[in-house]
Coordinates of C-alpha atoms and ligand atoms in Angstrom, one line a residue:
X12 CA -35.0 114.6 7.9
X13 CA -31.1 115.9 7.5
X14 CA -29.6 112.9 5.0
X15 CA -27.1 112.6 8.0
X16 CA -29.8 111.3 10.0
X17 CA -31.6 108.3 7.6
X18 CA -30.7 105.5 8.6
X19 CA -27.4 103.5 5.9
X20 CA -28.3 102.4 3.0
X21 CA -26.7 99.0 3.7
X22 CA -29.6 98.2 6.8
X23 CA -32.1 98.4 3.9
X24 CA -32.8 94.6 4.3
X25 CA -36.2 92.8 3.2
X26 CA -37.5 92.5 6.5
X27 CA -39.3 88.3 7.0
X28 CA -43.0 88.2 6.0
X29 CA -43.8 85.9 8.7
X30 CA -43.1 88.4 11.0
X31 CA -46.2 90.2 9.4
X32 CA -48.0 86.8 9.2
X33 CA -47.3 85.9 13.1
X34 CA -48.6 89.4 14.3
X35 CA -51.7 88.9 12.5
X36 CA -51.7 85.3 13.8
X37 CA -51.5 86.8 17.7
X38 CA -54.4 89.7 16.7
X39 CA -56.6 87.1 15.4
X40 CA -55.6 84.9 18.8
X41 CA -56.5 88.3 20.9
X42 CA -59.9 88.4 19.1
X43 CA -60.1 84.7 20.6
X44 CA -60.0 83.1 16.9
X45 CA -58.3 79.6 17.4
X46 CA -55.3 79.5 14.4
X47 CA -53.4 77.2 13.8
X48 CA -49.7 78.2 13.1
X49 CA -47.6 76.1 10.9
X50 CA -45.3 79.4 10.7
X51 CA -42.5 79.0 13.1
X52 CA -39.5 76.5 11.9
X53 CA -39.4 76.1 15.4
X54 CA -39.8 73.0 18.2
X55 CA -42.6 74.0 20.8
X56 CA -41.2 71.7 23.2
X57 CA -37.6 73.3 24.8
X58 CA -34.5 72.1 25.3
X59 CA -34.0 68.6 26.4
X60 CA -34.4 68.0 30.4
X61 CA -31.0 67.6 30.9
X62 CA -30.2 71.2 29.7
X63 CA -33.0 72.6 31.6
X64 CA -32.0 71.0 34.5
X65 CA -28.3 71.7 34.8
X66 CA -29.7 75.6 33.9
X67 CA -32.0 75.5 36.8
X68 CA -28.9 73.9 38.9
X69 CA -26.6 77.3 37.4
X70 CA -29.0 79.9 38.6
X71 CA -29.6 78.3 42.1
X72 CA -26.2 77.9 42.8
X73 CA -25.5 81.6 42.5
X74 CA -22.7 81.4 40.8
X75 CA -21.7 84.7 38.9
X76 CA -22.3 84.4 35.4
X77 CA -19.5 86.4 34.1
X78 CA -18.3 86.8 30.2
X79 CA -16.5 84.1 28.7
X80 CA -13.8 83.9 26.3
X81 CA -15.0 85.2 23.2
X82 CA -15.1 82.0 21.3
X83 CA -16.5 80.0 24.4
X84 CA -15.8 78.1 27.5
X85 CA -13.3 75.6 26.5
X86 CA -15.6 72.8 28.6
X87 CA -18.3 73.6 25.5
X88 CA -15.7 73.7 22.5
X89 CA -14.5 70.6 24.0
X90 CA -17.8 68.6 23.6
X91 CA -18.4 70.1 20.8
X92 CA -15.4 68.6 19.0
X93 CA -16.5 65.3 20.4
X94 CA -19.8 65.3 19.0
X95 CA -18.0 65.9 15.8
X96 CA -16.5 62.4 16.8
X97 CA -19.6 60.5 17.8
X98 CA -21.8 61.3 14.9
X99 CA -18.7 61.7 11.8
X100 CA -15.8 59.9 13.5
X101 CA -14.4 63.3 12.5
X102 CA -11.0 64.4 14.8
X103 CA -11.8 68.5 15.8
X104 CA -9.2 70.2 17.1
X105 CA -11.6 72.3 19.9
X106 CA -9.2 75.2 18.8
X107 CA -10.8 75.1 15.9
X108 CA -14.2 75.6 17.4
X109 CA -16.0 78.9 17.8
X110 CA -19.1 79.3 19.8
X111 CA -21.4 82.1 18.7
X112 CA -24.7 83.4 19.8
X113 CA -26.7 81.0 17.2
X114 CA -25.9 80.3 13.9
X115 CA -26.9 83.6 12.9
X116 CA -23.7 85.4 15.0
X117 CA -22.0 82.1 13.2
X118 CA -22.7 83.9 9.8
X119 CA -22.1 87.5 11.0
X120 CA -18.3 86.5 12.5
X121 CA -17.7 84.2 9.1
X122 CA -18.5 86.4 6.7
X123 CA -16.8 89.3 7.8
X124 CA -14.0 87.1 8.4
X125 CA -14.0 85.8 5.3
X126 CA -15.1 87.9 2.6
X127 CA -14.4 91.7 1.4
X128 CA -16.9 94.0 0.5
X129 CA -17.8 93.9 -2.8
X130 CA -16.9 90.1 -3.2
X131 CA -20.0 88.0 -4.8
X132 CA -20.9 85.4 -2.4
X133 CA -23.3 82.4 -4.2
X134 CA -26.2 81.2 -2.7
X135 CA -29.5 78.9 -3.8
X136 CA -32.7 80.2 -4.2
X137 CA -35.1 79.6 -2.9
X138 CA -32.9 79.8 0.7
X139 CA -33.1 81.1 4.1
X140 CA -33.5 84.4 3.4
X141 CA -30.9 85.9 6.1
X142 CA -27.7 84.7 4.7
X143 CA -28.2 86.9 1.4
X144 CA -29.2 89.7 4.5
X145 CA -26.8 89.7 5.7
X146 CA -24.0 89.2 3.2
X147 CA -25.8 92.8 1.7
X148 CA -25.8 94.5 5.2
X149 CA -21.8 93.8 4.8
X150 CA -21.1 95.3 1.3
X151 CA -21.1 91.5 -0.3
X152 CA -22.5 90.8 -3.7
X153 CA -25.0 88.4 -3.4
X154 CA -25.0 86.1 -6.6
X155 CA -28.7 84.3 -6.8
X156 CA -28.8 80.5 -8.1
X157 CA -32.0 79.5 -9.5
X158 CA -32.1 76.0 -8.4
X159 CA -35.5 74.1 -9.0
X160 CA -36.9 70.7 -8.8
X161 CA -34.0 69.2 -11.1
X162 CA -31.5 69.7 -8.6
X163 CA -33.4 69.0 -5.7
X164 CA -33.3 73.2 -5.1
X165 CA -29.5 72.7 -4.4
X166 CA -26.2 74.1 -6.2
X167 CA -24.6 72.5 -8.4
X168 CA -20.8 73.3 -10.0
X169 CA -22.0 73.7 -13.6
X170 CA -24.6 76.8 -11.9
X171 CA -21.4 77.8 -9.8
X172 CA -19.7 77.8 -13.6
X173 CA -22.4 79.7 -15.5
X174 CA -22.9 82.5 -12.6
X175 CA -18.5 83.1 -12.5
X176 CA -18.5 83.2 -16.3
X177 CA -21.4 85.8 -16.0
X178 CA -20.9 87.6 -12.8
X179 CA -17.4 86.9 -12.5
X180 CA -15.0 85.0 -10.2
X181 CA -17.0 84.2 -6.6
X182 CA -15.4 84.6 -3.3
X183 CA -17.8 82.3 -1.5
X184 CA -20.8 79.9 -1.6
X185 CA -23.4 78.8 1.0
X186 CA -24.8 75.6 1.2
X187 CA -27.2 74.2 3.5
X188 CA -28.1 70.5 3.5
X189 CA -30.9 69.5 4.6
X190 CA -32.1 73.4 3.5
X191 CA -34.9 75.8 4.7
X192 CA -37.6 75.7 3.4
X193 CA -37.1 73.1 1.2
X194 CA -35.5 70.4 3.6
X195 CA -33.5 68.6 0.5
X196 CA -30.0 67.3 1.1
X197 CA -27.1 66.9 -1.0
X198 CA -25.1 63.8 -1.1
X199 CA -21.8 63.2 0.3
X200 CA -20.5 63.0 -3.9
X201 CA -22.3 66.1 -4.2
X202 CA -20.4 68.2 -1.2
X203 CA -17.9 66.9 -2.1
X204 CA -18.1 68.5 -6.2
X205 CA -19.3 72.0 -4.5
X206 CA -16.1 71.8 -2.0
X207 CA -14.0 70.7 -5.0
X208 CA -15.0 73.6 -7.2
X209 CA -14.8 75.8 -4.9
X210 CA -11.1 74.9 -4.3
X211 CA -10.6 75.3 -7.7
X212 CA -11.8 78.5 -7.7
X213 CA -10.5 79.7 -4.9
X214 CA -14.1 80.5 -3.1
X215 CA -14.6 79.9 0.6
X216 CA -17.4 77.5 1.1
X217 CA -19.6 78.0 4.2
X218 CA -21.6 75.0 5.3
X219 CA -24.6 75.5 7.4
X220 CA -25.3 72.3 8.9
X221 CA -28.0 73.6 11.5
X222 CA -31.1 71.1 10.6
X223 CA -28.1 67.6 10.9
X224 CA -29.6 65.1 12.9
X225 CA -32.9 66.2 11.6
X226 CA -33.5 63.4 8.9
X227 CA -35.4 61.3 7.5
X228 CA -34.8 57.9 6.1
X229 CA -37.6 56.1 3.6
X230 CA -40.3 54.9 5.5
X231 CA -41.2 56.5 9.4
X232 CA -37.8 55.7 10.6
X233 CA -34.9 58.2 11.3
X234 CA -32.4 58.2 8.2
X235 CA -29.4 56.4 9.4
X236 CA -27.0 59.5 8.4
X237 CA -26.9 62.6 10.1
X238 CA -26.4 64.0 6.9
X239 CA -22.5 64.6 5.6
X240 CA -20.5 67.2 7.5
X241 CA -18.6 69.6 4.5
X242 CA -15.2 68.7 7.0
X243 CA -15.4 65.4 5.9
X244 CA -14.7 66.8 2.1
X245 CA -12.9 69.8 2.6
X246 CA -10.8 71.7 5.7
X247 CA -11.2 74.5 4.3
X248 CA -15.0 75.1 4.5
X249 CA -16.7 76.8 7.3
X250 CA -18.9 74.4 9.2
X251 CA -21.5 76.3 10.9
X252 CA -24.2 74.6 13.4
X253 CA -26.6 75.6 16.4
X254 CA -28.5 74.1 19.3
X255 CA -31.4 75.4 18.1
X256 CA -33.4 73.4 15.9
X257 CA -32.0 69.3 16.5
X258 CA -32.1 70.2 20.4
X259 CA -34.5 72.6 19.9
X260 CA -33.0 75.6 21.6
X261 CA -33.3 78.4 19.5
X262 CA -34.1 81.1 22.2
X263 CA -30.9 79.9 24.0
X264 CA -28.9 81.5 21.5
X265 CA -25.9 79.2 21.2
X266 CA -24.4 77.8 17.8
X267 CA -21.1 77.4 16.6
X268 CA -18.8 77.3 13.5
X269 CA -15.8 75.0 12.9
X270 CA -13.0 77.5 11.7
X271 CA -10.0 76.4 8.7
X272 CA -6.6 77.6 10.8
X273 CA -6.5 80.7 8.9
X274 CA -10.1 82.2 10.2
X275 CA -9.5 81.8 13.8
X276 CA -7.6 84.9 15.0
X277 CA -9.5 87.0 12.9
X278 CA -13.4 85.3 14.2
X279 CA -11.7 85.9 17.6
X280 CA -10.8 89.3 17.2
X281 CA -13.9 90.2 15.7
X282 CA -16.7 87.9 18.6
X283 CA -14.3 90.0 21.0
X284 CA -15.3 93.3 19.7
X285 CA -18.8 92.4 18.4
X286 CA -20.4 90.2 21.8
X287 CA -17.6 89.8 23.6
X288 CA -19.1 86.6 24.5
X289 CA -21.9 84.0 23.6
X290 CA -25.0 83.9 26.8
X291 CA -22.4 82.4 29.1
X292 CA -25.7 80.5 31.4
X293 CA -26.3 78.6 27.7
X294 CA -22.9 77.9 27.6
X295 CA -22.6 76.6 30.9
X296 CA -25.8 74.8 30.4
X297 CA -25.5 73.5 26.9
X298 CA -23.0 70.8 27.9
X299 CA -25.8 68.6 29.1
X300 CA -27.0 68.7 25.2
X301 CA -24.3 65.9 24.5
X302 CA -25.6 63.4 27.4
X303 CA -26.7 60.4 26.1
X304 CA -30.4 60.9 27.5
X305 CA -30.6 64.2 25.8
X306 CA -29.5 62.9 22.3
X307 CA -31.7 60.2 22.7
X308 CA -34.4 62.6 23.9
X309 CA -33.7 64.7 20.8
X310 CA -34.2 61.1 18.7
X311 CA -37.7 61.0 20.0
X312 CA -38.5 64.2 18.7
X313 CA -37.1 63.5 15.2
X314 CA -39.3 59.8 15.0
X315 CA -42.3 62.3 16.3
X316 CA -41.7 64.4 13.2
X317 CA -40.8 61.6 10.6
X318 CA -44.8 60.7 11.9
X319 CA -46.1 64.1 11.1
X320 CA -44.0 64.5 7.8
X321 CA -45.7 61.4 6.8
X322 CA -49.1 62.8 7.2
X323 CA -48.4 65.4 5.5
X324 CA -46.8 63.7 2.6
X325 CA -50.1 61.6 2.2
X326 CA -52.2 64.3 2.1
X327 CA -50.4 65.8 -0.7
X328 CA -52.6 64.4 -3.4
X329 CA -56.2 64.9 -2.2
X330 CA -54.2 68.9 -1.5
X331 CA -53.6 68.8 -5.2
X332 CA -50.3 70.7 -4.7
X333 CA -47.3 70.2 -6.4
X334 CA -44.4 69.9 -7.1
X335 CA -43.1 69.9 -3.7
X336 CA -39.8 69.3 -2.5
X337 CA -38.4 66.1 -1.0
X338 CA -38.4 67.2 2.5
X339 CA -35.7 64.9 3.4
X340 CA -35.0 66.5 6.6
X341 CA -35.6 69.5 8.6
X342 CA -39.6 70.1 9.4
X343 CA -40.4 71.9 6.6
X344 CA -42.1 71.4 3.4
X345 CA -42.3 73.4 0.0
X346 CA -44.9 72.9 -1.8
X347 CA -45.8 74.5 -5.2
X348 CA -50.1 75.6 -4.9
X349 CA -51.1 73.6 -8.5
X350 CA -54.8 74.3 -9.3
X351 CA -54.9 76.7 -6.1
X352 CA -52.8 79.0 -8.1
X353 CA -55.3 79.8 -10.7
X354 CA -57.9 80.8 -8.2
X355 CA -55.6 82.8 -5.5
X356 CA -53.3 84.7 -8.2
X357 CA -50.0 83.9 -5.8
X358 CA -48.6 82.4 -2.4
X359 CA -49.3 85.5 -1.0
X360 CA -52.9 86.1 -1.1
X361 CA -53.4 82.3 -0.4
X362 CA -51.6 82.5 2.9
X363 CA -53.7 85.3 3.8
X364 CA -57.2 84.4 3.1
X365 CA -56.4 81.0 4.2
X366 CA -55.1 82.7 7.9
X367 CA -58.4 85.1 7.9
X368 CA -61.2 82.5 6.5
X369 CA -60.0 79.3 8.5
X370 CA -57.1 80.7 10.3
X371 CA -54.2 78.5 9.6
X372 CA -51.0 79.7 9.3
X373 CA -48.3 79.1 6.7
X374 CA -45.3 81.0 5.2
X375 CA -45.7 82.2 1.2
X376 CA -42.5 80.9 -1.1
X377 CA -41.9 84.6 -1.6
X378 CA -39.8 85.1 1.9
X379 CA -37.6 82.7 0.3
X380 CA -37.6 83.1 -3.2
X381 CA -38.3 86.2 -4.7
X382 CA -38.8 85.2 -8.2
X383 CA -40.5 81.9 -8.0
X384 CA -42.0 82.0 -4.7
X385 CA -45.3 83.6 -5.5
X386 CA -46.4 79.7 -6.6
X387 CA -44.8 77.8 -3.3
X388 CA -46.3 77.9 0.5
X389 CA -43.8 76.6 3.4
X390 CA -45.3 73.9 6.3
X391 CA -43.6 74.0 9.3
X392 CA -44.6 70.4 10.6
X393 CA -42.5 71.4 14.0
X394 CA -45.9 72.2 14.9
X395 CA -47.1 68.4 16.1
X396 CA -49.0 66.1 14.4
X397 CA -52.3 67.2 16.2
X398 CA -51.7 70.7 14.6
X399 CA -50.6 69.0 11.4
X400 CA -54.3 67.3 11.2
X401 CA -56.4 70.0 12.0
X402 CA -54.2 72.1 9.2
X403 CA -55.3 69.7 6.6
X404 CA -58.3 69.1 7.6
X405 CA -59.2 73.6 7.2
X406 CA -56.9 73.7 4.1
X407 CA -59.0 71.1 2.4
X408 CA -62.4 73.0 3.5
X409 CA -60.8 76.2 2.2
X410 CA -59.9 75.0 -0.9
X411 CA -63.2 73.5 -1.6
X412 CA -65.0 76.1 -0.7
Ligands
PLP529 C1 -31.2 77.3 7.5 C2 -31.1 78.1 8.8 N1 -29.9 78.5 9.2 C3 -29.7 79.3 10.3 C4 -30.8 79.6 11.1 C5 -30.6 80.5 12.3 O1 -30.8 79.8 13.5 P1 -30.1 80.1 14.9 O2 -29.5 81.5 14.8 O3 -31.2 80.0 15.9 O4 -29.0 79.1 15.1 C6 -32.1 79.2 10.7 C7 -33.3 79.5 11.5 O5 -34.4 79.3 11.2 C8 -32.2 78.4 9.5 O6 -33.4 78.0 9.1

């Protein structure tokens, strides 16, 4: 092929192993094998009815469905600013509000708005793995924290401090609390160190606040916090958030970033040019999400996975895995293999002989950590509680086989 012809260097991105894993997982499903997927950090169960309904109520009115402003109706950036009042008691200027077409066109539009290429951009590992994607796909230097079990897999300052005074200064920092795949959370003292060193420092912090609401508290009730929004420690982080995981909307397509002043002509400029503008039916739709029967709706399904984590953290011991991560939101765990390790060699072949002997699905660490992830598998416990129990119940067989 002419060199003019392959395709850039910069789309040479890792592409997910769980794609690979949920393939196999619908091949075995052709063969009419019955798996059981714990892949997907995903709810099965759709948007809340409200949403659906005033969706069904947009298509059969016939209205056109035109584009939008690029950064969203302003009925949508309005409620979104007042969520940001019922859950934080936070003021949001909707101005300051961008919708985007998930998170994930959240990240594209804040990152090219706010870094250069070349500038290093810090990030924990393990993480999800698209933001260091997709900071490479855009020139960034992607600056890998090794955070472990002693800091709850989360960045701290003094890692922030060792990786400037080795890699030099850093233009930016993720953070997501709770965090995929290992669901930990920082506390409100601890956003509030990142947001202080990175004003010291002059780094942009982006906050991806996508699993909020999506917490969990000691016992089977839902945590009492939210968890803490990086606004309410610093203006000048990017808050990004979605409809998909706490309203469970992810094919919908809709999230949204709060914007400092200074980032909203230029995210403007560029959703213009890159979308033009976020699914306007979700838009119109979406709405609904803030209605007191769909948050409440929402609730349910949060005290239905609190249940499910719970099972799962029982079972830990008789699995014999560990260490695994607190799990205090999201609907993941992380769990290091133990003894399994010895026997399977890494994550990777675990998952699989585990999918083709008893066919249950899981995620190996190494999607999200590429050093350390060989000993760690991810749950999804999104999946229900019945899934959850028939998971254990093949994983223990497997293992004592
Ligand atoms: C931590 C995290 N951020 C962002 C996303 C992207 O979600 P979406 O684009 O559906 O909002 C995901 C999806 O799994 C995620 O786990």
């Amino acid at each position: 092929m002419s060199p003019h012809l392959a395709p850039s260097s910069r789309s040479q991105v890792p592409p997910f192993a769980v794609m690979d894993i949920l393939a196999r997982v619908d091949a075995l499903r052709a063969q009419g094998r019955d798996v059981v997927s714990l892949c997907a950090g995903e709810p099965s169960g759709g948007a809340p009815a409200a949403v659906s309904a005033r969706a069904a109520e947009i298509h059969a009115s016939g209205r056109a469905l035109t584009y939008t402003p690029a950064l969203g109706t302003a009925e949508l950036r309005g409620a979104i600013a007042d969520h940001y009042r019922r859950w934080y008691g936070l003021g949001v200027d909707p101005g300051r509000v961008a919708v985007t077409t998930g998170s994930s066109g959240a990240f594209v539009l804040s990152f090219l708005a706010a870094f250069e290429v070349g500038d290093r951009v810090a990030l924990a590992r393990p993480g999800y793995p698209a933001y260091r994607n997709i900071l490479t796909a855009l020139g960034c230097d992607v600056v890998e924290l090794d955070a472990g079990p002693d800091t709850r897999y989360q960045p701290t300052p003094a890692m922030l401090d060792a990786a400037a005074s080795e890699r030099g200064p850093l233009a930016g920092v993720v953070l997501a609390s709770p965090a995929n795949p290992t669901g930990t959370m920082v506390s409100r003292e601890e956003l509030a160190a990142i947001a202080d060193w990175c004003a010291a420092n002059g780094a942009r912090l982006i906050s991806d606040e996508i699993y909020h609401g999506i917490t969990y508290g000691p016992g089977l009730e839902r945590a009492a916090s939210m968890g803490v929004c990086a606004w309410e420690v610093s203006r000048e982080a990017v808050v990004i958030s979605s409809f998909s995981k706490y309203w469970g909307m992810t094919g919908w397509r809709l999230g949204w970033a709060l914007l400092p002043e200074e980032l909203v002509g230029p995210v403007d400029a560029l959703a213009g040019n890159v979308a033009l503008c976020p699914p306007a039916p979700s838009q119109l739709a979406a709405v609904e999400a803030f209605s007191p029967e769909s948050y409440a709706q929402a609730d349910a399904w949060v005290a239905d996975y609190a249940r499910t984590r719970q099972t799962l953290l029982d079972a830990l011991p008789s699995l014999g895995w560990g260490p695994a991560a607190p799990a205090d939101g999201a609907f993941y765990l992380y769990a290091e293999l133990g003894d399994q390790l010895a026997r399977f060699g890494d994550s990777r072949e675990y998952a699989r002989q585990l999918l083709e002997s008893e066919g249950v699905a899981l995620v190996p660490g190494t999607d999200f950590d590429s050093v350390h992830g060989g000993r760690a598998v991810r749950l999804s416990f999104a999946a229900g509680q019945a899934a959850v129990e028939e998971a254990i119940a093949r994983i223990l067989r497997f293992q004592g086989a």
